[in-house]
Short mmCIF file of C-alpha atoms and ligand atoms in Angstrom, two decimals:
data_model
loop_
_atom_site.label_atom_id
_atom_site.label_comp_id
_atom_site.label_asym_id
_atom_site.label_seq_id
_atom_site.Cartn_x
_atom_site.Cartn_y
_atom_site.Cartn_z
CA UNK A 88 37.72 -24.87 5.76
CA UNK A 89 36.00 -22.67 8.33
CA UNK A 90 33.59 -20.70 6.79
CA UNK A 91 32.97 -16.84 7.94
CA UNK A 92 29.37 -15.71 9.40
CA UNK A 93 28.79 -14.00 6.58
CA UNK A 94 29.12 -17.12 4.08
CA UNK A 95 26.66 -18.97 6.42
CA UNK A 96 24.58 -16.38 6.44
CA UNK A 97 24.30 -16.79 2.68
CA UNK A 98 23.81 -20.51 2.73
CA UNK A 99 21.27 -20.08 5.76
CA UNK A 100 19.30 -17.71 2.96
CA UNK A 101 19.07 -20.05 0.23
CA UNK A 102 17.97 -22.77 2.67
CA UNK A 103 20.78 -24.66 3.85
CA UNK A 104 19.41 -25.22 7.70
CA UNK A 105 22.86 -26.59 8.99
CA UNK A 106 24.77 -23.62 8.01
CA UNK A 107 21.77 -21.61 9.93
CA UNK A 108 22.46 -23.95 12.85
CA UNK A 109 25.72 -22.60 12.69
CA UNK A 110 25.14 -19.08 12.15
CA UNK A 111 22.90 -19.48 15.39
CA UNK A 112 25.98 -20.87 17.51
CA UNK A 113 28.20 -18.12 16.35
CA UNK A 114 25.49 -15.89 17.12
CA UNK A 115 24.92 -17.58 20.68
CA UNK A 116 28.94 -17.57 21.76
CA UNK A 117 29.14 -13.83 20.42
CA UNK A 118 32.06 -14.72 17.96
CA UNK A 119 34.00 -12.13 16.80
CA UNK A 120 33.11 -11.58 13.17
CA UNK A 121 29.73 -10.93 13.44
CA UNK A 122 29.65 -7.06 13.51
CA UNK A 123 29.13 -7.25 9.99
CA UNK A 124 26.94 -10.21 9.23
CA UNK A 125 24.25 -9.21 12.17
CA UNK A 126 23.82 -5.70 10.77
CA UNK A 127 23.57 -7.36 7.12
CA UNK A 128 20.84 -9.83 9.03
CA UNK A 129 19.67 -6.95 10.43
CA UNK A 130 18.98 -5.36 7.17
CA UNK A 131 17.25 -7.90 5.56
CA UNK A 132 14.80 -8.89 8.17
CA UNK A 133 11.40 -7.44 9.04
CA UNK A 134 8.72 -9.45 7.37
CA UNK A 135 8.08 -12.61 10.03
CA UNK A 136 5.78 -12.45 12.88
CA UNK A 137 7.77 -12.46 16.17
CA UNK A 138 5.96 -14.19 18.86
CA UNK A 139 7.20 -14.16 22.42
CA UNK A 140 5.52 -17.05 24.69
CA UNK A 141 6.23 -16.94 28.46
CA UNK A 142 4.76 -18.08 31.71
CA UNK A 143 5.88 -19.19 35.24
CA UNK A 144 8.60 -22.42 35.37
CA UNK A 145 6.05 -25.87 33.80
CA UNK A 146 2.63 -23.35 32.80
CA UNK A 147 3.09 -25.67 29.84
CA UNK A 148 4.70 -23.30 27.26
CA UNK A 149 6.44 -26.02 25.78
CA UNK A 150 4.00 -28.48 24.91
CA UNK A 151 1.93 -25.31 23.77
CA UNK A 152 3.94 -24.31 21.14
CA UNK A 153 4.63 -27.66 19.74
CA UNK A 154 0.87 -28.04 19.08
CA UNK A 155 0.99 -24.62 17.58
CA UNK A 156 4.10 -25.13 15.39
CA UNK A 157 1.29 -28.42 14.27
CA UNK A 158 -0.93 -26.15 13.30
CA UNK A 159 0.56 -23.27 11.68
CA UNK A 160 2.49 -26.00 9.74
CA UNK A 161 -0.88 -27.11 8.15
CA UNK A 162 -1.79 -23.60 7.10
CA UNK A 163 1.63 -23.96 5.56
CA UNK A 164 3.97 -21.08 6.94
CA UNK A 165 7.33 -21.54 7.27
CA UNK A 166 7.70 -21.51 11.33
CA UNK A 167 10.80 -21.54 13.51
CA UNK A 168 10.99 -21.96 17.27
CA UNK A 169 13.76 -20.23 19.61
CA UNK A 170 13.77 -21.66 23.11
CA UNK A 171 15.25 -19.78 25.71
CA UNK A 172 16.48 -22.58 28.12
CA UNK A 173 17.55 -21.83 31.69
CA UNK A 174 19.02 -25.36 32.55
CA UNK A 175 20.51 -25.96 28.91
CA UNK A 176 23.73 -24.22 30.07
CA UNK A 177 24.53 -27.74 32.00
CA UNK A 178 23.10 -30.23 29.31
CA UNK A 179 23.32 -28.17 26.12
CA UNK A 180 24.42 -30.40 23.84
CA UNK A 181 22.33 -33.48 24.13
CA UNK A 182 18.86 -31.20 24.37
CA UNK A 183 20.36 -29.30 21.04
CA UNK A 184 20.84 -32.50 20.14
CA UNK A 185 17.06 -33.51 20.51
CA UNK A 186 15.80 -30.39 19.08
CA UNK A 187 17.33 -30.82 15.94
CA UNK A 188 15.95 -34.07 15.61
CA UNK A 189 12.56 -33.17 16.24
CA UNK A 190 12.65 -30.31 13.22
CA UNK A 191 14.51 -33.06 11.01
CA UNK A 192 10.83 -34.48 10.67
CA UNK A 193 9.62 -31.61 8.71
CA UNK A 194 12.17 -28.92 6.43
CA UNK A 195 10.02 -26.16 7.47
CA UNK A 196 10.35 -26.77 10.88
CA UNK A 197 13.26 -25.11 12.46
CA UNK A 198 13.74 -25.75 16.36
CA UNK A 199 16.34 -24.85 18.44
CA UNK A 200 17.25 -24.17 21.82
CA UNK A 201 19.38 -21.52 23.10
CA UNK A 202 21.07 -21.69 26.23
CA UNK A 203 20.94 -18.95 28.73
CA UNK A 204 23.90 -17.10 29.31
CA UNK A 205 26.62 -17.10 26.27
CA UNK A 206 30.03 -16.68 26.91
CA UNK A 207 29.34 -12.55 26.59
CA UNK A 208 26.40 -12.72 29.08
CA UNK A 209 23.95 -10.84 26.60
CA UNK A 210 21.40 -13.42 26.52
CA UNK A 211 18.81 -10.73 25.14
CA UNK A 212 20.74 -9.48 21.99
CA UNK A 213 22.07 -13.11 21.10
CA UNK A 214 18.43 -14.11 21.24
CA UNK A 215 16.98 -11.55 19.43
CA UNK A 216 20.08 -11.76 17.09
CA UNK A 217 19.08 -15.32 16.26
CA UNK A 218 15.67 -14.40 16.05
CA UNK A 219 16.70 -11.86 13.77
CA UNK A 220 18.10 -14.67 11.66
CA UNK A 221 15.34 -16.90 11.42
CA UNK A 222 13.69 -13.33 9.87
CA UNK A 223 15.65 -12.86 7.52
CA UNK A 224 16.27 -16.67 6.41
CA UNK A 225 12.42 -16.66 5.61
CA UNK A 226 10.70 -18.01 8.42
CA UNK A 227 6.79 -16.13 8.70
CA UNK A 228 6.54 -17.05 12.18
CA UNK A 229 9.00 -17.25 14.74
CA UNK A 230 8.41 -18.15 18.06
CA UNK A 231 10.78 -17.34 21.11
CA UNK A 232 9.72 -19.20 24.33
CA UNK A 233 10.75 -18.08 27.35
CA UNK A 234 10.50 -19.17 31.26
CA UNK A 235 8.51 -16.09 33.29
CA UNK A 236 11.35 -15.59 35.80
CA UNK A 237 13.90 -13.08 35.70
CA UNK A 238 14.24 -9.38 34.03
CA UNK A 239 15.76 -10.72 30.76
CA UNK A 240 13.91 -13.70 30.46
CA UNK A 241 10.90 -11.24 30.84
CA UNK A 242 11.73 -8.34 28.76
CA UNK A 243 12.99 -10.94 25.65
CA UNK A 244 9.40 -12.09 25.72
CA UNK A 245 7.76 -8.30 25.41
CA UNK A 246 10.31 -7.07 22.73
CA UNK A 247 8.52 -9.02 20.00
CA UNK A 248 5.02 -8.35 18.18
CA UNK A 249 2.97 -10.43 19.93
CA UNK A 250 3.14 -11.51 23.57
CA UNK A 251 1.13 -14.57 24.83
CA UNK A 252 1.49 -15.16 28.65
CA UNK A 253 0.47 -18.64 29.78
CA UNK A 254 -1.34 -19.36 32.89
CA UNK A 255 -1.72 -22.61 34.02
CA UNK A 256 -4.04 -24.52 37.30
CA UNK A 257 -2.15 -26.65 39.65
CA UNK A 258 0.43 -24.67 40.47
CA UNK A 259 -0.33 -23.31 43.88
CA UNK A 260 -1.64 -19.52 43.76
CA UNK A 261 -4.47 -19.16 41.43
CA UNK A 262 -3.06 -17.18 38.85
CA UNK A 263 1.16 -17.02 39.60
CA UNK A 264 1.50 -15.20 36.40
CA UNK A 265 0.14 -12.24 38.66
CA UNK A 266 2.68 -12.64 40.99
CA UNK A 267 5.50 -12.76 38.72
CA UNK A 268 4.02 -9.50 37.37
CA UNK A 269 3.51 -11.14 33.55
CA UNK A 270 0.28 -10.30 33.13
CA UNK A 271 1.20 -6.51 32.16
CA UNK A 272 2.79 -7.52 29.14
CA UNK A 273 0.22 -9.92 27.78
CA UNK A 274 -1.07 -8.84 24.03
CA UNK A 275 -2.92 -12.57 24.45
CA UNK A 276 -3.65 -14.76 27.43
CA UNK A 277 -3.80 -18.44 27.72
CA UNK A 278 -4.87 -20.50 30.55
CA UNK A 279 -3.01 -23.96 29.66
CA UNK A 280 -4.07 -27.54 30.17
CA UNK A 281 -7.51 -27.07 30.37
CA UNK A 282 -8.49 -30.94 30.18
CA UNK A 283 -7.68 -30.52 33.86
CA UNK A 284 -10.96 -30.05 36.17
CA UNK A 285 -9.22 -27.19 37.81
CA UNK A 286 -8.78 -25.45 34.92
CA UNK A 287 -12.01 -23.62 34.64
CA UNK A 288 -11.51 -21.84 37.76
CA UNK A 289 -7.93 -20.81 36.86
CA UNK A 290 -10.21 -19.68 33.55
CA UNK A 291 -12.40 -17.70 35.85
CA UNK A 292 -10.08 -16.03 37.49
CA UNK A 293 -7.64 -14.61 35.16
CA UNK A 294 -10.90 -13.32 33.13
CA UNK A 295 -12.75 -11.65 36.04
CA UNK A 296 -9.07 -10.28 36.48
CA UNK A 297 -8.78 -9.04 33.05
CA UNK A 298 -12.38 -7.59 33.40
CA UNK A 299 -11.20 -5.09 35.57
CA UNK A 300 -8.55 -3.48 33.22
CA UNK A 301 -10.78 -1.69 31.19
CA UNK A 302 -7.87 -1.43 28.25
CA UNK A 303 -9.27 1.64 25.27
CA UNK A 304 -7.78 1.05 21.97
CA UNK A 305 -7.80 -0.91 19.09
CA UNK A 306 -6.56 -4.33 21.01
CA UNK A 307 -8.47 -5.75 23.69
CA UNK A 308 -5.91 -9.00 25.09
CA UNK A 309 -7.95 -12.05 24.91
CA UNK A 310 -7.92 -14.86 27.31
CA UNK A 311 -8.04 -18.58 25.82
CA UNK A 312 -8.83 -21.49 27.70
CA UNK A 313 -6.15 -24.29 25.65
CA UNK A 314 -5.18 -28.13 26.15
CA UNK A 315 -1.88 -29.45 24.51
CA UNK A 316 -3.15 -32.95 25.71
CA UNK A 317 -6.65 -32.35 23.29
CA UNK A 318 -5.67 -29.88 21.36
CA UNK A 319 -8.45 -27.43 22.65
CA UNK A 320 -8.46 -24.04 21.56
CA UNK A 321 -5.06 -24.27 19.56
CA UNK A 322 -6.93 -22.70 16.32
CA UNK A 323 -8.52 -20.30 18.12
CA UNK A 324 -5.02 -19.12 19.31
CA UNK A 325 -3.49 -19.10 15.91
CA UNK A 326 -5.78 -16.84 14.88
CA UNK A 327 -6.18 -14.17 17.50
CA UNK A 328 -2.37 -14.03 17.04
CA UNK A 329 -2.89 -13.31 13.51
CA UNK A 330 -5.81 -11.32 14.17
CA UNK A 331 -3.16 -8.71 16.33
CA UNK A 332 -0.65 -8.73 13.85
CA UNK A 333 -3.34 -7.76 11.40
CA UNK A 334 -4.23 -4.77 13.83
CA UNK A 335 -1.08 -4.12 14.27
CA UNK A 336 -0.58 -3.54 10.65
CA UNK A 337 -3.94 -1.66 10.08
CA UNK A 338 -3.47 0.90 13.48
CA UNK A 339 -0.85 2.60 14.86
CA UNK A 340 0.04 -0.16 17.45
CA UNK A 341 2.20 -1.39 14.57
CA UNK A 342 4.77 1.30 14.27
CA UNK A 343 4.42 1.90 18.01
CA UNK A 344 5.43 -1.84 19.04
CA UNK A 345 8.33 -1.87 16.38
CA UNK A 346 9.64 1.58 17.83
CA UNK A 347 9.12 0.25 21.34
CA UNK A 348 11.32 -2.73 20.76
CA UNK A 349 13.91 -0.94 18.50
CA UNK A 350 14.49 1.13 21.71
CA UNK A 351 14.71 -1.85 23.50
CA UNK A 352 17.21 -3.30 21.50
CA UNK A 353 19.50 -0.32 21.24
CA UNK A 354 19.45 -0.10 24.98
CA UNK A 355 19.96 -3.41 25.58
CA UNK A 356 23.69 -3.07 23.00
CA UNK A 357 24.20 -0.10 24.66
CA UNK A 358 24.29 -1.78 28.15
CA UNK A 359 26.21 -5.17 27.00
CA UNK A 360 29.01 -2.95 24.64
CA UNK A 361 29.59 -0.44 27.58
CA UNK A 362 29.48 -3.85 29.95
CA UNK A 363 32.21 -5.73 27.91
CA UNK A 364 34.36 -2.61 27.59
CA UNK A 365 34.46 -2.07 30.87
CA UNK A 366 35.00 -5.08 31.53
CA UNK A 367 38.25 -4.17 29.28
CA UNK A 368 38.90 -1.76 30.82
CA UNK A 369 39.18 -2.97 34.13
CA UNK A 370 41.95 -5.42 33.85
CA UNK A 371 43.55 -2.47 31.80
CA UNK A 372 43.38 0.09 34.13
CA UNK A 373 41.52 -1.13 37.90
CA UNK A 374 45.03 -2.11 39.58
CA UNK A 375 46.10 1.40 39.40
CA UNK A 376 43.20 3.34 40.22
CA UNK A 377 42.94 0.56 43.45
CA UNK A 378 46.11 1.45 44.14
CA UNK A 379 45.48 4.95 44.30
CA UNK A 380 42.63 5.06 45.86
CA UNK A 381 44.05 2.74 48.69
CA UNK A 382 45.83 5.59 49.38
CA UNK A 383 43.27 7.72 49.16
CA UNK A 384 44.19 10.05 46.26
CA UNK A 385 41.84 9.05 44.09
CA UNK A 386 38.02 8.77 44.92
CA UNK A 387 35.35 6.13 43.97
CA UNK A 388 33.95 8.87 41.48
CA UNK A 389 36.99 9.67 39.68
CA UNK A 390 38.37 6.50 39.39
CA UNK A 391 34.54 5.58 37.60
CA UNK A 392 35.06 8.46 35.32
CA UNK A 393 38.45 7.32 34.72
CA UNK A 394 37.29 3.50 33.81
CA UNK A 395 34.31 5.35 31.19
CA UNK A 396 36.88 7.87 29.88
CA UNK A 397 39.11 4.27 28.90
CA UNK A 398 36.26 2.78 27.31
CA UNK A 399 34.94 6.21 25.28
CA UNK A 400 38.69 5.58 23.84
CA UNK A 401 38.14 2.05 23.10
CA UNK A 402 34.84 2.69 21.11
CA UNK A 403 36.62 5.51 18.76
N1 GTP B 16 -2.97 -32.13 31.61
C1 GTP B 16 -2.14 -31.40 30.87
N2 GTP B 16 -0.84 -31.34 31.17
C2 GTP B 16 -0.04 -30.58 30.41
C3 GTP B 16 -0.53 -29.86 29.30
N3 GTP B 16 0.49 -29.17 28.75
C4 GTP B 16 1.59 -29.47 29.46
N4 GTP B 16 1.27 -30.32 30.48
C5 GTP B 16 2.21 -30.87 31.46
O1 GTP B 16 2.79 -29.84 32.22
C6 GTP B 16 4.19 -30.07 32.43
C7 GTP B 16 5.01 -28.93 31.91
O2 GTP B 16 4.82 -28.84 30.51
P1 GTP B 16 5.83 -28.03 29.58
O3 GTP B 16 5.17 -27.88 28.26
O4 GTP B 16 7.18 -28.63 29.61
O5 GTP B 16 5.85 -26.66 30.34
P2 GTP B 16 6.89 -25.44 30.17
O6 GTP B 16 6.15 -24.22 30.58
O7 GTP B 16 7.50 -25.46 28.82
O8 GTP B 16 7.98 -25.82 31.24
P3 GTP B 16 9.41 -25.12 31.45
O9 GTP B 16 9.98 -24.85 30.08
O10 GTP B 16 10.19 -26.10 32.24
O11 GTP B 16 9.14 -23.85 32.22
C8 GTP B 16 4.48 -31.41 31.76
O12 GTP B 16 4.43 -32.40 32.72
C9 GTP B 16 3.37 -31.54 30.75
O13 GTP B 16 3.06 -32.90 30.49
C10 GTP B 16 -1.92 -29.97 28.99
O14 GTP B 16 -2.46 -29.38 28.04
N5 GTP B 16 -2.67 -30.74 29.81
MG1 MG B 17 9.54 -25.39 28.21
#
């Protein structure tokens, strides 16, 4: 018997981390009963620390946040990982595969990997949808790791408490988190793989960079030299995350970063529901208004109002 989203839901709650495997496919594909189970997710979410790790394409996010999952796992928290992968679309299943393994090892482990893309094309509300999820299933910390390259990849990353942007040496440019303009949206900075010998002047640079941004206010973004390979400066990263949520919760950066991404998130709906009811309403009604317009009774502008005035229908 298939079960609905909502009955996983329920089982995902009381700990049962297949059905919230599930959940997080229907979630993923955008299946059609889940109007009612992602509000009800919605609802009871709100207590885990969202943390949003990006970087440019092999800065070493990865390895980063395994050795992080390590440690917040000895301070006991119950911590979930979301990876955002841009070449799962092709392999999805085996690396799924290998994911779940890995969190097998420990019950309060839960990895997964998401693959860019669904079949609705919202990759930033089924992410944050799942992340939602984790929320509300009890993990304290979620992580959502994300590749530095491209608008939704980016914004996913910013529209969660914290932010860590990952720099690493030896890959070309100094500091190629610049470039991709990342740095903006750092709450914390890490240089990565800082066993290597050119990681101190990667180190140098990003901080005489960050010198110059004289940032007021109750959070200052840190920069933190790591190594996945030693395990350098993992701790230290831990805790200036939970040092921001702890600002966060004492100042008003708190209420100002949830209404920021609230925003974000009802934008984001707004743009995918109007996207996928056009979408509707093009293979309803574009022939026509081709047609006329062909013939030039109809102009480019009309027919557009036409298309929205379809869809305002659809939504009522
Ligand atoms: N020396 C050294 N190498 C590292 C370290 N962390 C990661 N690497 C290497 O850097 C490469 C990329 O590491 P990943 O952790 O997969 O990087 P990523 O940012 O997740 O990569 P993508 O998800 O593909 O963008 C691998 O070859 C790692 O072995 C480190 O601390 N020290
Ligand atoms: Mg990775």
């Amino acid at each position: 018997v298939a079960l609905t989203a909502l009955q996983l839901f329920s089982l995902a709650r009381a700990g049962d981390v297949a059905a919230l495997g599930r959940l997080l496919s229907r979630i993923e594909s955008g299946a059609d009963d889940l109007r009612v189970t992602l509000a009800e997710i919605y609802r009871s979410g709100g207590r885990a620390h969202i943390v949003g790790i990006t970087g440019v394409p092999g800065s070493g996010k990865s390895s980063l946040v395994s050795r992080l999952v390590q440690a917040a796992r000895a301070g006991s928290a119950k911590v979930a990982v979301l990876a955002i992968d841009p070449s799962s679309s092709l392999s999805g299943g085996a690396l799924l595969g290998d994911r779940t393994r890995m969190s097998d090892l420990d019950a309060h482990v839960f990895i997964r990997s998401m693959a860019t893309r669904g079949a609705t094309g919202g990759l930033a509300s089924a992410a944050l949808g799942a992340v939602d999820a984790l929320d509300a299933c009890g993990y304290e910390l979620v992580f959502i790791e994300t590749v530095g390259v491209g608008q939704d990849e980016i914004e996913i990353a910013g529209a969660c408490h914290t932010t860590v942007v990952v720099s690493a040496p030896g890959l070309g440019d100094q500091v190629q988190s610049l470039k991709a303009g990342l740095l903006e949206i750092a709450d914390v900075h890490v240089v990565s793989k800082c066993d290597r010998p050119d990681g101190a002047h990667t180190l140098s640079d990003l901080t005489a960079l960050m010198a110059l941004r004289d940032r007021r206010g109750a959070w200052r973004a840190p920069v933190i030299a790591t190594s996945a390979q030693t395990g350098q400066g993992i701790e230290e990263l831990l805790r200036a995350l939970r040092e921001h949520r702890a600002v966060q919760r004492s100042s008003e950066l708190g209420p100002l970063r949830e209404r920021r991404i609230a925003e974000y998130r009802a934008w984001k709906s707004a743009e995918e529901l109007l996207r996928q009811r056009l979408a509707a309403a093009r293979n309803e009604a574009l022939a026509e208004l081709v047609d006329r317009m062909a013939r030039r009774e109809m102009d480019p502008l009309a027919a557009a109002e036409s298309l929205l005035a379809l869809c305002a229908r659809k939504g009522a």
